[in-house]
């Protein structure tokens, strides 16, 4: 009986969780001073994470906090802040969590350089494995001394 | 009564799976023909009982039996019939039963079509698949029983399927995905059988190939459908988010793609044997890892099922046994020194090696990005988010390199290719100017778009020139084409699909635009040369919802194009949830996508319009890739041999 | 040697499996919640603000929190969990262990006053943040949230969720005891 109640409760959480991400598509009709500003807004709300949602960016979420943050981004763009400044603003208040593009710091070195290292290793493996016989087993060619020795053997009369 | 029957059938299926694991395995070690031969019959028996169980659960859903707890949670009496059926896999327990049904189906399929397999191999393969079934069936019976009842507190009606899931996509996306995930267990089983029996020659690769190809084709279809569904359902025009659960499906796909190519090398040249074994183990391991991630609660995702750490630990244990066991087997039994073929840098082996390296690097990068937040949080280093900006930055160059090499690879020959440069020259030279100029069709020239379009065009032209090259000695193009095998057309189809996807992604990422505007009845907005006229709204009633429907007229200049009807729905069983259904004018070359926002004062509404050029090419590409996989499997070398027990490979 | 190389995949897998096992165990014990977001303000000063008090309309600023260890509770009348935690807050205020301050977040001040009149007012002062601007500066993601602030006005912890005795004892009491003790020594 307990197991049933427990699984029911957990499944209720699932329902409520899913409920929070209804495809509600709140549409804000912000007007921008220029096309470029509008593009910046679009790009920024896709780079910023909704702090309360189940992995959604500001563009895709209807949560009240997401609406507030979109308004904030709009306000900051209109007041002349640069993209960097806006991201910094959000970082100061919500932490690294809210940036979908992690900053390049000592802590994230493994994240940003890891792929590069992997690809270099991969290229190395490819280089080593795709060799032809000529490049590996056989010696390059005879040097002068070897050639003289060979000629001597070839020219010496048979036994 | 019926739920009890279903539960009972599941228990019997579990017992059968135990026998399916033990008897053939014992038969192998005792060299007993009878015991080994029992595997096929047990596999079919397992399928029968799982199918009965599934049918009972389906009957409970279709019959509105709310005394079954998951029916009460996922379904509702007003839900349309087809959604009542798909609600079966809307929750954790039901989706597991679907998993097991598909696993039983694949196992039976191997049993019934594997007449050409030597009996010991067949026995080991089926025993391995039986072991996997034991894991899942026991998981279900002990922690996630779909037949749990609410007999004392039976609710009068259910809580309804999440409206987001009440869609055609839900009918087909999960089954397709599961067919793919589970299908990789066949390649896995063949690899394990090869390691146990020590028969590590090319034959295991030959046997595993068709199964892998078709599993991968299904997975491709499943992922493509998921992307398409998210696009039209979620309302903000995105089609891939690098969400952990999406990544959990993408990683097996990437490894599966590597496996599909690596199997070719192992079968044809006997090379990369250990590597192919490892890939076969990895592909299925990643499928299982995905199952773990989605249900464990360690990651945050919109897709995840309710987090239940107990279940997570159980799956982890299962993962440990299956993956740890197979990797231990690999470490102990894979040959230390394998045939080291010699091949030049311009050989088919070399290019397929590059393919594998790129795909595996891509997989590892996706794994890194997905697990980084988890690892950093566990180490107390803070909470990070790794999202699309990171994944796109890492994945796009790898995909680009892959696109470039695929074109070259098609012309390559085994060991070394003579005159590769000459073969590759024409398509390359043609695609450069076309690629460079094509972006102008959609707007301002952008270098990224030019590069992407160049790669897509290059790949398509490479395919075209390759066909010409393959038919160059024939009397006519048609005669030449007739001589080509289905597996060749499969490859061509999949590669063209890849090109289409590259083109679609490039154009839609660079040239989409959107506008959000307040529109009153009779007002219109302009976007990308289109005119969107808002004609007001009307109230609508659905089977389990009420809502508002917008009237939109889409035109271009003077020409009327379409009437669109975006909706906002409120479902009866979930009063707090409002769903948006977009109105989409879909076209091969572009989508125009309209969604209603909020009602504003008077009869005005906030309206959002997206212009999405070439977005359908992404899913067209996915469909072609899946089709390619299917075509390859239909090749006549895989036709079931009725007369000869051991066909000789051409 | 070649045999050892074949063990590499297994070793990597075991490492990963152990990581998952460790994380999953912590989740099952309730110690780790991937959805929980630590505050970005930990170790930093409580943000500057100039907002009116709910009852007195007097303009408050961040100096309000200096001089004692206090908790700042973000609440609203539209928040159901705030209703649940309110009795505990009233009891807590009665114990006089810490300063209890409130931020009435994105709410209707009139409704909030009536609510407190009905249910009791545990707050020494209540900052009216109708626009949510202070909430934004604090990194608030919703209600209820509770911050722990020390005598110098530095934020030490943020808890997302409803307070009750169990949560208080587990998460707040040790920290508050430490903050109160260390500053007395200065």
PDB file of N, CA, C and O in Angstrom, chain B residues 110-142:
ATOM      1  N   UNK B 110      15.314 -12.236 -34.040  1.00  0.00           N
ATOM      2  CA  UNK B 110      16.625 -12.878 -34.226  1.00  0.00           C
ATOM      3  C   UNK B 110      16.455 -14.393 -34.212  1.00  0.00           C
ATOM      4  O   UNK B 110      17.048 -15.119 -35.018  1.00  0.00           O
ATOM      5  N   UNK B 111      15.609 -14.872 -33.306  1.00  0.00           N
ATOM      6  CA  UNK B 111      15.403 -16.320 -33.210  1.00  0.00           C
ATOM      7  C   UNK B 111      14.815 -16.875 -34.498  1.00  0.00           C
ATOM      8  O   UNK B 111      15.250 -17.916 -35.004  1.00  0.00           O
ATOM      9  N   UNK B 112      13.835 -16.159 -35.062  1.00  0.00           N
ATOM     10  CA  UNK B 112      13.125 -16.710 -36.214  1.00  0.00           C
ATOM     11  C   UNK B 112      13.869 -16.529 -37.532  1.00  0.00           C
ATOM     12  O   UNK B 112      13.693 -17.318 -38.441  1.00  0.00           O
ATOM     13  N   UNK B 113      14.687 -15.471 -37.645  1.00  0.00           N
ATOM     14  CA  UNK B 113      15.370 -15.265 -38.921  1.00  0.00           C
ATOM     15  C   UNK B 113      16.802 -15.764 -38.888  1.00  0.00           C
ATOM     16  O   UNK B 113      17.524 -15.665 -39.859  1.00  0.00           O
ATOM     17  N   UNK B 114      17.209 -16.273 -37.749  1.00  0.00           N
ATOM     18  CA  UNK B 114      18.625 -16.630 -37.633  1.00  0.00           C
ATOM     19  C   UNK B 114      18.920 -18.072 -37.961  1.00  0.00           C
ATOM     20  O   UNK B 114      19.760 -18.694 -37.337  1.00  0.00           O
ATOM     21  N   UNK B 115      18.219 -18.602 -38.979  1.00  0.00           N
ATOM     22  CA  UNK B 115      18.407 -20.015 -39.277  1.00  0.00           C
ATOM     23  C   UNK B 115      19.797 -20.319 -39.829  1.00  0.00           C
ATOM     24  O   UNK B 115      20.286 -21.424 -39.731  1.00  0.00           O
ATOM     25  N   UNK B 116      20.420 -19.306 -40.409  1.00  0.00           N
ATOM     26  CA  UNK B 116      21.728 -19.547 -40.989  1.00  0.00           C
ATOM     27  C   UNK B 116      22.842 -19.460 -39.957  1.00  0.00           C
ATOM     28  O   UNK B 116      23.997 -19.718 -40.249  1.00  0.00           O
ATOM     29  N   UNK B 117      22.481 -19.044 -38.744  1.00  0.00           N
ATOM     30  CA  UNK B 117      23.510 -18.899 -37.722  1.00  0.00           C
ATOM     31  C   UNK B 117      23.884 -20.263 -37.165  1.00  0.00           C
ATOM     32  O   UNK B 117      23.029 -21.105 -36.954  1.00  0.00           O
ATOM     33  N   UNK B 118      25.183 -20.472 -36.899  1.00  0.00           N
ATOM     34  CA  UNK B 118      25.577 -21.707 -36.213  1.00  0.00           C
ATOM     35  C   UNK B 118      24.873 -21.757 -34.857  1.00  0.00           C
ATOM     36  O   UNK B 118      24.727 -20.736 -34.192  1.00  0.00           O
ATOM     37  N   UNK B 119      24.461 -22.944 -34.463  1.00  0.00           N
ATOM     38  CA  UNK B 119      23.648 -23.066 -33.258  1.00  0.00           C
ATOM     39  C   UNK B 119      24.304 -22.481 -32.000  1.00  0.00           C
ATOM     40  O   UNK B 119      23.644 -21.779 -31.243  1.00  0.00           O
ATOM     41  N   UNK B 120      25.592 -22.746 -31.769  1.00  0.00           N
ATOM     42  CA  UNK B 120      26.202 -22.163 -30.561  1.00  0.00           C
ATOM     43  C   UNK B 120      26.131 -20.637 -30.545  1.00  0.00           C
ATOM     44  O   UNK B 120      25.874 -20.036 -29.503  1.00  0.00           O
ATOM     45  N   UNK B 121      26.364 -20.027 -31.692  1.00  0.00           N
ATOM     46  CA  UNK B 121      26.308 -18.565 -31.759  1.00  0.00           C
ATOM     47  C   UNK B 121      24.909 -18.079 -31.441  1.00  0.00           C
ATOM     48  O   UNK B 121      24.698 -17.171 -30.622  1.00  0.00           O
ATOM     49  N   UNK B 122      23.938 -18.732 -32.096  1.00  0.00           N
ATOM     50  CA  UNK B 122      22.556 -18.317 -31.879  1.00  0.00           C
ATOM     51  C   UNK B 122      22.187 -18.443 -30.407  1.00  0.00           C
ATOM     52  O   UNK B 122      21.525 -17.576 -29.836  1.00  0.00           O
ATOM     53  N   UNK B 123      22.629 -19.555 -29.811  1.00  0.00           N
ATOM     54  CA  UNK B 123      22.314 -19.778 -28.401  1.00  0.00           C
ATOM     55  C   UNK B 123      22.889 -18.662 -27.536  1.00  0.00           C
ATOM     56  O   UNK B 123      22.211 -18.111 -26.661  1.00  0.00           O
ATOM     57  N   UNK B 124      24.138 -18.297 -27.778  1.00  0.00           N
ATOM     58  CA  UNK B 124      24.769 -17.248 -26.971  1.00  0.00           C
ATOM     59  C   UNK B 124      24.093 -15.901 -27.192  1.00  0.00           C
ATOM     60  O   UNK B 124      23.880 -15.135 -26.248  1.00  0.00           O
ATOM     61  N   UNK B 125      23.769 -15.604 -28.447  1.00  0.00           N
ATOM     62  CA  UNK B 125      23.129 -14.318 -28.743  1.00  0.00           C
ATOM     63  C   UNK B 125      21.792 -14.216 -28.010  1.00  0.00           C
ATOM     64  O   UNK B 125      21.504 -13.229 -27.335  1.00  0.00           O
ATOM     65  N   UNK B 126      20.989 -15.278 -28.124  1.00  0.00           N
ATOM     66  CA  UNK B 126      19.667 -15.222 -27.496  1.00  0.00           C
ATOM     67  C   UNK B 126      19.785 -15.239 -25.974  1.00  0.00           C
ATOM     68  O   UNK B 126      19.003 -14.585 -25.276  1.00  0.00           O
ATOM     69  N   UNK B 127      20.771 -15.957 -25.461  1.00  0.00           N
ATOM     70  CA  UNK B 127      20.970 -15.973 -24.012  1.00  0.00           C
ATOM     71  C   UNK B 127      21.313 -14.572 -23.513  1.00  0.00           C
ATOM     72  O   UNK B 127      20.823 -14.119 -22.475  1.00  0.00           O
ATOM     73  N   UNK B 128      22.170 -13.880 -24.267  1.00  0.00           N
ATOM     74  CA  UNK B 128      22.527 -12.508 -23.880  1.00  0.00           C
ATOM     75  C   UNK B 128      21.302 -11.614 -23.880  1.00  0.00           C
ATOM     76  O   UNK B 128      21.081 -10.836 -22.949  1.00  0.00           O
ATOM     77  N   UNK B 129      20.501 -11.726 -24.931  1.00  0.00           N
ATOM     78  CA  UNK B 129      19.303 -10.894 -24.980  1.00  0.00           C
ATOM     79  C   UNK B 129      18.346 -11.267 -23.863  1.00  0.00           C
ATOM     80  O   UNK B 129      17.650 -10.416 -23.308  1.00  0.00           O
ATOM     81  N   UNK B 130      18.346 -12.554 -23.521  1.00  0.00           N
ATOM     82  CA  UNK B 130      17.540 -12.977 -22.381  1.00  0.00           C
ATOM     83  C   UNK B 130      18.015 -12.328 -21.094  1.00  0.00           C
ATOM     84  O   UNK B 130      17.206 -11.914 -20.251  1.00  0.00           O
ATOM     85  N   UNK B 131      19.332 -12.218 -20.954  1.00  0.00           N
ATOM     86  CA  UNK B 131      19.879 -11.590 -19.750  1.00  0.00           C
ATOM     87  C   UNK B 131      19.421 -10.145 -19.641  1.00  0.00           C
ATOM     88  O   UNK B 131      19.069  -9.664 -18.560  1.00  0.00           O
ATOM     89  N   UNK B 132      19.437  -9.448 -20.765  1.00  0.00           N
ATOM     90  CA  UNK B 132      18.966  -8.053 -20.765  1.00  0.00           C
ATOM     91  C   UNK B 132      17.499  -8.001 -20.362  1.00  0.00           C
ATOM     92  O   UNK B 132      17.086  -7.161 -19.563  1.00  0.00           O
ATOM     93  N   UNK B 133      16.721  -8.946 -20.890  1.00  0.00           N
ATOM     94  CA  UNK B 133      15.294  -8.981 -20.561  1.00  0.00           C
ATOM     95  C   UNK B 133      15.087  -9.238 -19.072  1.00  0.00           C
ATOM     96  O   UNK B 133      14.206  -8.639 -18.451  1.00  0.00           O
ATOM     97  N   UNK B 134      15.915 -10.116 -18.511  1.00  0.00           N
ATOM     98  CA  UNK B 134      15.809 -10.376 -17.069  1.00  0.00           C
ATOM     99  C   UNK B 134      15.950  -9.075 -16.304  1.00  0.00           C
ATOM    100  O   UNK B 134      15.168  -8.773 -15.393  1.00  0.00           O
ATOM    101  N   UNK B 135      16.950  -8.287 -16.679  1.00  0.00           N
ATOM    102  CA  UNK B 135      17.184  -7.016 -15.999  1.00  0.00           C
ATOM    103  C   UNK B 135      15.955  -6.127 -16.035  1.00  0.00           C
ATOM    104  O   UNK B 135      15.505  -5.602 -15.015  1.00  0.00           O
ATOM    105  N   UNK B 136      15.401  -5.947 -17.232  1.00  0.00           N
ATOM    106  CA  UNK B 136      14.267  -5.032 -17.356  1.00  0.00           C
ATOM    107  C   UNK B 136      13.009  -5.570 -16.719  1.00  0.00           C
ATOM    108  O   UNK B 136      12.248  -4.840 -16.090  1.00  0.00           O
ATOM    109  N   UNK B 137      12.776  -6.865 -16.899  1.00  0.00           N
ATOM    110  CA  UNK B 137      11.560  -7.440 -16.316  1.00  0.00           C
ATOM    111  C   UNK B 137      11.625  -7.405 -14.790  1.00  0.00           C
ATOM    112  O   UNK B 137      10.643  -7.083 -14.128  1.00  0.00           O
ATOM    113  N   UNK B 138      12.782  -7.713 -14.238  1.00  0.00           N
ATOM    114  CA  UNK B 138      12.884  -7.675 -12.775  1.00  0.00           C
ATOM    115  C   UNK B 138      12.766  -6.241 -12.277  1.00  0.00           C
ATOM    116  O   UNK B 138      12.144  -5.972 -11.251  1.00  0.00           O
ATOM    117  N   UNK B 139      13.348  -5.315 -13.016  1.00  0.00           N
ATOM    118  CA  UNK B 139      13.219  -3.900 -12.663  1.00  0.00           C
ATOM    119  C   UNK B 139      11.747  -3.525 -12.566  1.00  0.00           C
ATOM    120  O   UNK B 139      11.303  -2.878 -11.627  1.00  0.00           O
ATOM    121  N   UNK B 140      10.979  -3.962 -13.580  1.00  0.00           N
ATOM    122  CA  UNK B 140       9.563  -3.641 -13.580  1.00  0.00           C
ATOM    123  C   UNK B 140       8.840  -4.317 -12.424  1.00  0.00           C
ATOM    124  O   UNK B 140       8.075  -3.702 -11.700  1.00  0.00           O
ATOM    125  N   UNK B 141       9.068  -5.607 -12.265  1.00  0.00           N
ATOM    126  CA  UNK B 141       8.289  -6.345 -11.281  1.00  0.00           C
ATOM    127  C   UNK B 141       8.616  -5.897  -9.860  1.00  0.00           C
ATOM    128  O   UNK B 141       7.748  -5.882  -8.999  1.00  0.00           O
ATOM    129  N   UNK B 142       9.852  -5.500  -9.610  1.00  0.00           N
ATOM    130  CA  UNK B 142      10.217  -5.139  -8.249  1.00  0.00           C
ATOM    131  C   UNK B 142      10.100  -3.666  -7.927  1.00  0.00           C
ATOM    132  O   UNK B 142       9.920  -3.306  -6.781  1.00  0.00           O
TER     133      UNK B 142
END
